[in-house]
C-alpha angles and dihedrals in degrees: 000000000000106000093192092063103112092199093063110038113202113227096185137352139184129174091276108023139048139184119199137164127225130193109231123217092257091056095257116138114226130195122217126195112194112202106175107286093356125078119190115205120204137176114226097270094047093048090052089054090047090053094050088049092052092046091054092060111120113211 
């Protein structure tokens, strides 16, 4: 992922994973979570729920 691309701001990145946002043509902001060969796509409300889910994980 190119972290210098102003069209797709990176929220977080590790050696293997990246989370970035993109502005769609209709003005909707989407969140993308790249996990190796899989990319999850979320709208804002869905991403907020996903973040709550991950924060609730007990290790």
